[in-house]
Amino acid sequence: MTILQGKQVSKSGASHGSGHIGHNDPDDGFSDLHPAYSTLQAMAESNRCLYCYDAPCVTACPTSIDIPGFIRKISTGNPDGAAKTILSANIMGGTCARACPTEVLCEQACVRNVSEDVAVEIGSLQRFAVDHLMARDELPHPFKRAPLTGKQIAVVGAGPAGLSCAHRAAMLGHDVTVFEAKAKPGGLNEYGLAAYKMTNDFAQREVEFLLGIGGIRIEYGKALGRDISLGALRDGYDAVFVGVGLGATNELGLPGEAFDGVDDAIAFIEQLRQTEPKSDMPVGNNVIVIGGGNTAVDAAIQAKRLGADEVTLVYRRGAEHMSATEYEQELAKINGVVVRHWAKPVAIKANGKLIGMGFEKTELQNGKLVGTGEKFEIRADQILKAIGQKIKTDDLAGMEIAGGKIVVDENYQTTASGIFAGGDCIKSGEDLTVQSVEDGKQAAIAIDAFLKTA
Amino acid sequence: MADLSCKIAGINSLNPFWLASAPPTDKKYNVVRAFEAGWGGVVWKTLGIDPPVVNVSSRYGAHHDQNRRLLGINNIELISDRPLSVNLQEIRECRKEYPDHVIIGSMMAPIEERAWKDLAQQIAESDVHGIELNLGCPHGMCERGMGSAIGQVPEMVEQVTRWVKDAVDIPVFTKLTPNITNILWSAEAALKGGADAVSLINTVNSIISVDLDSMVPEPMVDGKGTHGGYCGSAVKPIALNMVAEIARTPETRDLHISGIGGITTWKDAVEFMALGSNAVQVCTAAMIYGFRVVDDLIDGMSQWMDDKGYTSVEQFTRAAVPQVANWNELNMNFDTKAVINPDNCIECGRCHIACEDTSHQAIAMNVKEDGHREFVVIDEECVGCNLCYHICPVPDCITMEPVKTDKPYMTWPEHPLNPMRQAAE
């Protein structure tokens, strides 16, 4: 399972949508973080867009969606046309509208920040358009397949990268088989994003929509290394795309890490996403979350919303070093999460059962993070680790790995000919859904070119 | 606070703001509310000969911008659909109760001398300050030979004006239609007929929109639509030009002008008066926001007058008229260039693309090392057209700076490239 660093919904007004939930009714805490725009709201906001030329927001989006173009279509009463503009660049524009850290991507670049200190809410407008189109079940899938090539492509992983690759490859006329280890498609969209960002089973609805193009078959329960191998796929298909994400989590390296109650935050989020009603999800009374990314924040907020008395997020450096965006950090505080900086975990305390964690304060000395020797303890009956994920290398024999990522050339091809890769398992941009979608799309285009010359 | 009182066609008014003849002045109830709100006068909704007309449903169409703000309205309503005696009785009551406020009686009749004279006398006997001749209504009444059917024929304009002038001894305003080729022909006709003033513009003939589901023009009357009269801020430029033409033409410049056409703010009113109006009439702005808009019309004009040192409205009335010229009188040697202030630029790029695609390729877009974009005017290519200045979303970011030149004032008739050139004296 990978973690998507820096992934959250963006909104200028952090206060709305941060509904506190009582201990009695955790289910209320997992409704939409930001309610969808009404048509009136969409019209008002779309008319704030200046329709910039060569717009900075487009440059700031990894998938280069024609943002002024789609916003103008909303403002003229053409939301379905807007959705097609979005989806032609980013077939998972619906998830990205909900989960992208727009405050550090498109909205950060909006020229309205300069003139008014308030960006156009591009994420909310994108969601409005895509939701509008997806709600119209009677419409055919908006993209047509090119004449069939007869080529067969294998895709490993039904996450954002794999599905994006599959969709674009199908559009280019190839037939695609996707192999997915889990029982459901969507990858992190289904398992890794906070529940209040992906309400109404959106990840599954989006996959269903995406598959509407045809030519894509998904085989579930097929794990790389267990049920399939890259070698066999390369032999059986004209090309292979690997979008396996980051399958392993980092360890604290402390005694007692296997103790009952010490969990991976990513597994916690995954279990929560799959639990209905949410009130069935177990959570500790006193929860410690270790980490500084958005997975840490997501886990902390959700633990609090599930009814934990105290949730403390501990990060070894300062707020400015956290990879969670400012908005996300603010959201944690609004939700009652206590955030402690400059402390590293040094001991897991247990007395038959988990009772707490020992920390040492930290500081920077000549740019290096060191312990100060000053220690403290926080009580806990649950500890969630969100200190990053890494690639599972066991099943990737035959291709070069560097810096914990699969090495690819400028065409997304790995060192094994005919095998391409994208998403969190390669080093492209940030580990974000939007980046994975772009990787998958570009890889499909590269595969198409590869197949034409092969 | 500056004195806003004014005089038009010999009538004194508390301020230059009257409500135009339209639904807002259809009855005593509205007129009382208007006077209480601060309007200086009203032109009562047009009166006709009984039996009263019958109106249809619905009556208004709208021209919105994308934020659903109303830029203009059109209507297919006719003149007052209440009995003449009721209207005249209410006018009498209002005159008694509000002796300091102006009431003008608007009227129209078929093109018969007796009809015009009888109706004008009845209205005058109700103690109105003046009579306005509705020669402009472009829908419904014109199909019956009235309204713009008269206003579009200068001889008829002159004739009915004269009939009414002969019949009554109070000021007569001839209200003109913009649905003609040259406003001066109707203005001159009104003058010849003896009009004390002209009122303009009446509404502009229009189809304002089409309902794309039913494929029927708006406003829809049981599956059909028709052309209506267009009003609101969208028609202001048309009206301003016509007012200025009358005010600057020697033959018509002595006519008093009651300016009408999209006046929404105090600035609009000042512009109308600067270009020749002695007072103004407002309708659509009141229909959109209510009579209370008069508060800012009065306050805004007054504040502006204080700022400029004007103590009476006459001091700025017609102040812009001498500067309205024919194209042939413009200085061909005057030159301006756009200047972009990089400190105010928000890098939207709209000036660049507008100039690049549709004008003179005079704004370069340079991407700097830090990724920021810089927009630079290429002086050799800039013709000073103003397009970038107008489309820039940031006020004062782009300015138009005159180019210093020692060239003389030279008009096209004097220009060396003019094959019909006349020798400069």
mmCIF file of C-alpha atoms in Angstrom, chain B residues 303-421:
data_model
loop_
_atom_site.group_PDB
_atom_site.id
_atom_site.type_symbol
_atom_site.label_atom_id
_atom_site.label_comp_id
_atom_site.label_asym_id
_atom_site.label_seq_id
_atom_site.Cartn_x
_atom_site.Cartn_y
_atom_site.Cartn_z
ATOM 1 C CA GLN B 303 -20.755 64.524 -3.538
ATOM 2 C CA TRP B 304 -19.259 64.746 -6.991
ATOM 3 C CA MET B 305 -20.387 68.353 -7.375
ATOM 4 C CA ASP B 306 -18.832 69.230 -4.031
ATOM 5 C CA ASP B 307 -15.590 67.562 -5.079
ATOM 6 C CA LYS B 308 -15.546 69.482 -8.342
ATOM 7 C CA GLY B 309 -16.660 72.773 -6.820
ATOM 8 C CA TYR B 310 -19.954 72.933 -8.710
ATOM 9 C CA THR B 311 -22.717 74.681 -6.797
ATOM 10 C CA SER B 312 -25.512 74.257 -9.328
ATOM 11 C CA VAL B 313 -26.303 71.624 -11.912
ATOM 12 C CA GLU B 314 -26.354 74.249 -14.660
ATOM 13 C CA GLN B 315 -22.611 74.649 -14.167
ATOM 14 C CA PHE B 316 -21.901 71.219 -15.645
ATOM 15 C CA THR B 317 -24.973 70.813 -17.843
ATOM 16 C CA ARG B 318 -23.727 70.583 -21.464
ATOM 17 C CA ALA B 319 -20.108 70.960 -20.290
ATOM 18 C CA ALA B 320 -18.973 68.093 -22.547
ATOM 19 C CA VAL B 321 -20.897 69.204 -25.609
ATOM 20 C CA PRO B 322 -18.143 71.432 -27.098
ATOM 21 C CA GLN B 323 -15.799 68.440 -26.996
ATOM 22 C CA VAL B 324 -18.071 66.275 -29.129
ATOM 23 C CA ALA B 325 -16.649 66.562 -32.628
ATOM 24 C CA ASN B 326 -16.987 65.000 -36.028
ATOM 25 C CA TRP B 327 -14.338 62.454 -36.918
ATOM 26 C CA ASN B 328 -12.995 64.903 -39.474
ATOM 27 C CA GLU B 329 -12.152 67.345 -36.704
ATOM 28 C CA LEU B 330 -9.923 64.944 -34.742
ATOM 29 C CA ASN B 331 -6.171 65.462 -34.516
ATOM 30 C CA MET B 332 -4.458 62.846 -36.694
ATOM 31 C CA ASN B 333 -1.114 63.694 -35.093
ATOM 32 C CA PHE B 334 -2.152 62.763 -31.576
ATOM 33 C CA ASP B 335 -0.644 59.469 -30.430
ATOM 34 C CA THR B 336 -0.882 57.343 -27.298
ATOM 35 C CA LYS B 337 0.892 54.153 -26.256
ATOM 36 C CA ALA B 338 -0.133 51.584 -23.700
ATOM 37 C CA VAL B 339 2.055 51.402 -20.608
ATOM 38 C CA ILE B 340 1.862 48.367 -18.346
ATOM 39 C CA ASN B 341 2.765 48.829 -14.700
ATOM 40 C CA PRO B 342 4.506 45.563 -13.773
ATOM 41 C CA ASP B 343 3.852 46.162 -10.068
ATOM 42 C CA ASN B 344 0.095 45.970 -10.620
ATOM 43 C CA CYS B 345 0.166 43.177 -13.196
ATOM 44 C CA ILE B 346 -1.347 39.910 -12.014
ATOM 45 C CA GLU B 347 -0.034 38.035 -15.072
ATOM 46 C CA CYS B 348 -3.401 36.955 -16.441
ATOM 47 C CA GLY B 349 -2.120 37.427 -19.998
ATOM 48 C CA ARG B 350 -5.374 38.753 -21.359
ATOM 49 C CA CYS B 351 -3.804 41.922 -22.759
ATOM 50 C CA HIS B 352 -1.283 39.806 -24.638
ATOM 51 C CA ILE B 353 -3.734 37.417 -26.223
ATOM 52 C CA ALA B 354 -6.232 40.122 -27.118
ATOM 53 C CA CYS B 355 -3.566 42.198 -28.814
ATOM 54 C CA GLU B 356 -1.910 39.158 -30.379
ATOM 55 C CA ASP B 357 -5.063 37.659 -31.844
ATOM 56 C CA THR B 358 -7.178 40.662 -32.591
ATOM 57 C CA SER B 359 -5.137 43.822 -32.688
ATOM 58 C CA HIS B 360 -1.566 44.754 -33.465
ATOM 59 C CA GLN B 361 0.739 42.163 -31.865
ATOM 60 C CA ALA B 362 2.070 44.921 -29.654
ATOM 61 C CA ILE B 363 2.286 43.140 -26.275
ATOM 62 C CA ALA B 364 5.094 40.628 -25.824
ATOM 63 C CA MET B 365 4.894 37.879 -23.218
ATOM 64 C CA ASN B 366 8.283 37.083 -21.729
ATOM 65 C CA VAL B 367 8.724 34.208 -19.332
ATOM 66 C CA LYS B 368 11.292 35.107 -16.729
ATOM 67 C CA GLU B 369 13.746 32.761 -15.075
ATOM 68 C CA ASP B 370 11.621 32.416 -11.948
ATOM 69 C CA GLY B 371 8.655 31.346 -14.085
ATOM 70 C CA HIS B 372 6.826 34.643 -13.727
ATOM 71 C CA ARG B 373 5.566 36.294 -16.845
ATOM 72 C CA GLU B 374 6.251 39.791 -17.943
ATOM 73 C CA PHE B 375 4.084 41.664 -20.425
ATOM 74 C CA VAL B 376 5.812 44.394 -22.357
ATOM 75 C CA VAL B 377 4.357 46.841 -24.843
ATOM 76 C CA ILE B 378 6.217 46.995 -28.154
ATOM 77 C CA ASP B 379 5.969 50.716 -28.779
ATOM 78 C CA GLU B 380 6.621 50.475 -32.517
ATOM 79 C CA GLU B 381 3.597 48.220 -32.943
ATOM 80 C CA CYS B 382 1.224 49.896 -30.466
ATOM 81 C CA VAL B 383 -1.338 52.092 -32.212
ATOM 82 C CA GLY B 384 -2.904 53.262 -28.953
ATOM 83 C CA CYS B 385 -6.165 51.471 -29.656
ATOM 84 C CA ASN B 386 -7.101 51.107 -25.947
ATOM 85 C CA LEU B 387 -8.156 47.442 -26.187
ATOM 86 C CA CYS B 388 -5.637 46.185 -23.606
ATOM 87 C CA TYR B 389 -6.483 49.088 -21.333
ATOM 88 C CA HIS B 390 -10.137 48.134 -21.391
ATOM 89 C CA ILE B 391 -9.788 44.388 -20.937
ATOM 90 C CA CYS B 392 -7.183 44.486 -18.155
ATOM 91 C CA PRO B 393 -8.982 43.297 -14.996
ATOM 92 C CA VAL B 394 -6.833 45.469 -12.739
ATOM 93 C CA PRO B 395 -7.647 49.186 -12.647
ATOM 94 C CA ASP B 396 -4.639 51.416 -13.363
ATOM 95 C CA CYS B 397 -2.417 48.524 -14.375
ATOM 96 C CA ILE B 398 -2.467 49.580 -18.013
ATOM 97 C CA THR B 399 -2.544 53.285 -18.801
ATOM 98 C CA MET B 400 -2.564 55.071 -22.112
ATOM 99 C CA GLU B 401 0.181 57.673 -22.206
ATOM 100 C CA PRO B 402 0.224 60.452 -24.803
ATOM 101 C CA VAL B 403 3.373 60.439 -26.925
ATOM 102 C CA LYS B 404 5.210 63.717 -26.757
ATOM 103 C CA THR B 405 5.357 65.128 -30.241
ATOM 104 C CA ASP B 406 5.935 68.533 -31.765
ATOM 105 C CA LYS B 407 3.621 67.807 -34.672
ATOM 106 C CA PRO B 408 0.786 70.301 -35.219
ATOM 107 C CA TYR B 409 -2.913 69.610 -34.798
ATOM 108 C CA MET B 410 -3.839 68.125 -38.156
ATOM 109 C CA THR B 411 -7.240 66.853 -39.229
ATOM 110 C CA TRP B 412 -7.978 64.394 -41.989
ATOM 111 C CA PRO B 413 -9.104 67.111 -44.419
ATOM 112 C CA GLU B 414 -5.614 68.600 -44.031
ATOM 113 C CA HIS B 415 -3.736 65.314 -44.004
ATOM 114 C CA PRO B 416 -1.145 64.753 -46.769
ATOM 115 C CA LEU B 417 -2.435 61.235 -47.366
ATOM 116 C CA ASN B 418 -5.953 62.469 -48.012
ATOM 117 C CA PRO B 419 -6.501 62.537 -51.769
ATOM 118 C CA MET B 420 -9.285 65.059 -51.205
ATOM 119 C CA ARG B 421 -7.005 67.210 -49.087
#
